[in-house]
Short mmCIF file of C-alpha atoms and ligand atoms in Angstrom, two decimals:
data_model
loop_
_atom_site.label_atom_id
_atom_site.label_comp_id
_atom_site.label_asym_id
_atom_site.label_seq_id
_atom_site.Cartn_x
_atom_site.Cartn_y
_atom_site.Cartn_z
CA UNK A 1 38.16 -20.98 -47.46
CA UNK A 2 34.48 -21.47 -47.79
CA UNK A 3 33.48 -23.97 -50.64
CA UNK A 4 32.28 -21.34 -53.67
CA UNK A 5 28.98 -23.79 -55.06
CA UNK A 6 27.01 -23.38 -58.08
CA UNK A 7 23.79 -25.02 -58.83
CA UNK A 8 23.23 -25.69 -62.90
CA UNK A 9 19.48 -27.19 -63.69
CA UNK A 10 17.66 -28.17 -66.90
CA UNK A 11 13.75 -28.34 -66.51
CA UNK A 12 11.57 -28.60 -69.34
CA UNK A 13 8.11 -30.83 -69.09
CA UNK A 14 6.89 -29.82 -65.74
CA UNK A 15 9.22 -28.18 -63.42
CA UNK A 16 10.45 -31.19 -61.49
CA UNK A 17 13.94 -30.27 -61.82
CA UNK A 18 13.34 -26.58 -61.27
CA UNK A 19 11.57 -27.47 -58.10
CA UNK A 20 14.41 -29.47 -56.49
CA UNK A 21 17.03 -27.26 -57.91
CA UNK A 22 15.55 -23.94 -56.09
CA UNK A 23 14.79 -26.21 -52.61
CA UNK A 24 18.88 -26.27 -53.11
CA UNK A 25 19.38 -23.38 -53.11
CA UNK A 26 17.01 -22.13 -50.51
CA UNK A 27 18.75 -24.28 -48.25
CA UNK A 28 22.60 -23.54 -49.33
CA UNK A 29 22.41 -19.91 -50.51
CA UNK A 30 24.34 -21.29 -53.21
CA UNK A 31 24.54 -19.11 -56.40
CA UNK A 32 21.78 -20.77 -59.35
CA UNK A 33 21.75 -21.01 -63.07
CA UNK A 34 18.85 -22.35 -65.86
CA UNK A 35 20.13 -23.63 -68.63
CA UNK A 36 18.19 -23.08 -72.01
CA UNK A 37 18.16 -24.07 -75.49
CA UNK A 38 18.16 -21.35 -78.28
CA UNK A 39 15.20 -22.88 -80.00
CA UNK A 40 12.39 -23.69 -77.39
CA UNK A 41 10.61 -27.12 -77.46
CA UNK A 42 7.11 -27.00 -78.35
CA UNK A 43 4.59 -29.14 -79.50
CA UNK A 44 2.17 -31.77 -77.30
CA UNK A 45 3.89 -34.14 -74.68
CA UNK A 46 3.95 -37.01 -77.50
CA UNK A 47 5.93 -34.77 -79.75
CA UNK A 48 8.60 -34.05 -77.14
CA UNK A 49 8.80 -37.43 -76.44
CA UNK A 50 9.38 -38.72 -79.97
CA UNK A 51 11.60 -35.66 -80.68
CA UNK A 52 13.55 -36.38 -77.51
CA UNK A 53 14.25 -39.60 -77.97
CA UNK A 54 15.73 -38.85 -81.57
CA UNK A 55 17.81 -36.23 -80.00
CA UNK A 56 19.02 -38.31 -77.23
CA UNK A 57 19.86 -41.73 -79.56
CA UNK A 58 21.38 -39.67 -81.84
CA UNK A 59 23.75 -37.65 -78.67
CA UNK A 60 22.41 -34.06 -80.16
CA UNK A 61 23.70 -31.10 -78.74
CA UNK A 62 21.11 -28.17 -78.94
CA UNK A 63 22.67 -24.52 -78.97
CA UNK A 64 22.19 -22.96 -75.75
CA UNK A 65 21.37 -19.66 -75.21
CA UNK A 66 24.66 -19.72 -72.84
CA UNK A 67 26.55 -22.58 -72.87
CA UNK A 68 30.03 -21.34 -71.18
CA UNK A 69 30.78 -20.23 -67.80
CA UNK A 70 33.20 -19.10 -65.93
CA UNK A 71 34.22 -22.41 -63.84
CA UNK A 72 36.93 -20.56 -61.86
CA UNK A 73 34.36 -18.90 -59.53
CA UNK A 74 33.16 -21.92 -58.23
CA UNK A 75 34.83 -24.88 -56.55
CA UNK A 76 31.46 -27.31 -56.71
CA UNK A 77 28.80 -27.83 -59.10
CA UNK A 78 25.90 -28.90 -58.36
CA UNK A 79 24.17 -30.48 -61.52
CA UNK A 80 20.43 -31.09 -62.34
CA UNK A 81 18.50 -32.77 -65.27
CA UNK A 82 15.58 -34.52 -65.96
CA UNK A 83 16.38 -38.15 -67.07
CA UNK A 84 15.20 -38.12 -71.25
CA UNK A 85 14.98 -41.34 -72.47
CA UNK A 86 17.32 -43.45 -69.95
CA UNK A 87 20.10 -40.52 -69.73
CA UNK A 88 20.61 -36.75 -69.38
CA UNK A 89 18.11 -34.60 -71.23
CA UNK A 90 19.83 -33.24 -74.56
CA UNK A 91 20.91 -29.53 -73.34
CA UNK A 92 22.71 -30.59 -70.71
CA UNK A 93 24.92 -32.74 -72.88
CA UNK A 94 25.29 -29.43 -74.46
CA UNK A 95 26.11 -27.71 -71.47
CA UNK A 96 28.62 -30.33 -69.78
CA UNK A 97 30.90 -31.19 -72.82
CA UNK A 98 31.05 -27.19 -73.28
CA UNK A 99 33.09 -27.18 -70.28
CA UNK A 100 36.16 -28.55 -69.04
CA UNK A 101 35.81 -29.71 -65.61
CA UNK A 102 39.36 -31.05 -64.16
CA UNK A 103 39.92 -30.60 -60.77
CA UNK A 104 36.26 -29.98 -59.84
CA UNK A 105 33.39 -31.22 -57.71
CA UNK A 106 30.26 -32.51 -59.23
CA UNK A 107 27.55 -33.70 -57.23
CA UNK A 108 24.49 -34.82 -60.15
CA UNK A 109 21.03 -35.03 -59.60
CA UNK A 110 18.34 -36.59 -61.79
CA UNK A 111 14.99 -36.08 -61.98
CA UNK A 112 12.87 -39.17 -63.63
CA UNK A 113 9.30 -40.80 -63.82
CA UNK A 114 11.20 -43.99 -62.22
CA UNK A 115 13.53 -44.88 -64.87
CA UNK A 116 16.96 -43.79 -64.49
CA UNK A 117 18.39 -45.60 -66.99
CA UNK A 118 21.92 -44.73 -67.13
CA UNK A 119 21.77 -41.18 -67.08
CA UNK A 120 24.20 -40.80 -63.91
CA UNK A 121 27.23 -42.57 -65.52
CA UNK A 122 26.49 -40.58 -69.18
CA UNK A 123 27.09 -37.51 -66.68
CA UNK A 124 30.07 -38.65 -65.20
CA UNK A 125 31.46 -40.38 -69.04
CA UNK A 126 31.20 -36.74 -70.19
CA UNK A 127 32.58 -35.21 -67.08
CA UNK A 128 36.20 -35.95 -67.31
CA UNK A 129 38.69 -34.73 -64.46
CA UNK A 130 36.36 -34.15 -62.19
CA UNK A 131 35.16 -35.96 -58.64
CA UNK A 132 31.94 -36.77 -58.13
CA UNK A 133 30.19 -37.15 -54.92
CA UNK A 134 26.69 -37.87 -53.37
CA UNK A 135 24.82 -38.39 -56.42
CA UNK A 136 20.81 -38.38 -56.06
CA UNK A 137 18.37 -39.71 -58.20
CA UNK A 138 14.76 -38.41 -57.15
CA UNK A 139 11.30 -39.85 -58.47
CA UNK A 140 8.23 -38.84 -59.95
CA UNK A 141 5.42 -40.28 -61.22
CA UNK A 142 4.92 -41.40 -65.00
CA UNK A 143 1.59 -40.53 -66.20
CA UNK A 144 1.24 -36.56 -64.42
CA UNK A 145 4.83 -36.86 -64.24
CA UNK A 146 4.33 -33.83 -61.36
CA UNK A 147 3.67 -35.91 -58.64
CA UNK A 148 6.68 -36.69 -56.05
CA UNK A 149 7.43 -40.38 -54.82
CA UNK A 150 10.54 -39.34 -53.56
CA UNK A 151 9.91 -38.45 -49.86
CA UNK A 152 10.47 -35.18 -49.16
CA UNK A 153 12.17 -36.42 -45.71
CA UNK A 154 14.72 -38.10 -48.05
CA UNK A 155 15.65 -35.09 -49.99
CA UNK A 156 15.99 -32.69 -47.34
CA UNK A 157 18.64 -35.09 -45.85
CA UNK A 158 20.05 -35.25 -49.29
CA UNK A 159 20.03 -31.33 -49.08
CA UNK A 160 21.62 -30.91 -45.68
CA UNK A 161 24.59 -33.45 -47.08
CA UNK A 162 25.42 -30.64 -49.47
CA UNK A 163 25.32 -27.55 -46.54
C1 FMN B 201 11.46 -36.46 -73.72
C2 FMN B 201 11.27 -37.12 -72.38
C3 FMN B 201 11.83 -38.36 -72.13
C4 FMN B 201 11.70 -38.95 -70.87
N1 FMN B 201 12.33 -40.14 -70.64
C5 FMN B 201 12.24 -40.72 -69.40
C6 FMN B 201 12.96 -41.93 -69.10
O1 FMN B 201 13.67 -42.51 -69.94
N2 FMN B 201 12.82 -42.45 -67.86
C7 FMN B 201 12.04 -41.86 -66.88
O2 FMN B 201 11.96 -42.37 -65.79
N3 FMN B 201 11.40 -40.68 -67.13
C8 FMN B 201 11.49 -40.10 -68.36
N4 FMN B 201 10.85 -38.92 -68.60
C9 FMN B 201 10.14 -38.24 -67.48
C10 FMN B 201 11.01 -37.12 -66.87
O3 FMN B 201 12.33 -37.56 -66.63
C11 FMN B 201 10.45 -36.62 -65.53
O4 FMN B 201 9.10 -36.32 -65.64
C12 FMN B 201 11.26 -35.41 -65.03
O5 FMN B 201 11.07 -35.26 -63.64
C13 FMN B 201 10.84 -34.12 -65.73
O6 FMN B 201 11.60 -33.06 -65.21
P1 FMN B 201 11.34 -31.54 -65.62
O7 FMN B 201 9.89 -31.23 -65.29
O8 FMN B 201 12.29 -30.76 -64.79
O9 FMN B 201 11.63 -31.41 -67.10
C14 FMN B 201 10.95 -38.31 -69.85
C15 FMN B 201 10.37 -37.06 -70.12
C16 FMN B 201 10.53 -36.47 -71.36
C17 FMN B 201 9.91 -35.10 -71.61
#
């Protein structure tokens, strides 16, 4: 039987992560979800900066406006966030220790200004039960933070790993 994939993304600053996440699923036909908090950020960049990085020392879990699926459709998940503050950005924390994950595939992908930190291994750390495979962590710039350093070449190689 086919593998059943679905694509889960967070994007909030600039649409990095939405970006990838739809090239994805262009290229799988793979079924695609958003992720959202309840109460939106706002504010200037320097605000979401200083609020995120309270949020993320302190492990905050921000209601999301759907934070449960049904995991049984799917056999893979393909999971997207933009890296806040050296791990995952804040909802999806929310969204992956909502679910229980045992016996599934989970292939992560960040999105960061060049700074990973150590936002893969928080993913897998909340992630228990499940296998994780091919793992990509794709670059932007710092200052813009829209601009892609990433090659493109290298992505789409990434992508066609996942067809
Ligand atoms: C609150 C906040 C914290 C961030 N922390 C980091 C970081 O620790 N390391 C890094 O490389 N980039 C960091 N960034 C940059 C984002 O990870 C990067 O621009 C990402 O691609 C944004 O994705 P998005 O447009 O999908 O939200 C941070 C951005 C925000 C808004």
């Amino acid at each position: 039987m086919k593998e059943r994939t679905l694509i889960v993304y967070y994007s909030q600053a600039v649409g990095n992560t939405k970006k990838i996440a739809e090239k994805i699923q262009r290229a799988t036909g793979a079924d695609i979800f958003k992720i959202d908090t309840v109460i939106p950020y706002e504010g200037t960049s320097e605000e979401l900066t200083t609020q995120g990085q309270q949020e993320v020392d302190r492990c905050y879990k921000p209601e999301l406006k759907v934070s449960h699926i049904n995991l049984d459709m799917y056999d893979r998940f393909i999971i997207g966030t933009p890296v806040w503050w050296y791990s995952m950005a804040p909802a999806m924390r929310t969204f992956l220790a909502s679910n229980d994950w045992t016996g599934k595939t989970i292939v992560p992908f960040i999105t960061s200004g060049g700074s990973p930190g150590h936002a893969i291994d928080d993913i897998k750390n909340i992630c228990r039960g499940a296998v994780f495979e091919k793992d990509k962590s794709i670059q932007f710039d710092s200052i813009e933070l829209n601009e892609q350093i990433t090659t493109d070449e290298e992505i789409e190689k990434w992508i066609l790993s996942l067809i």
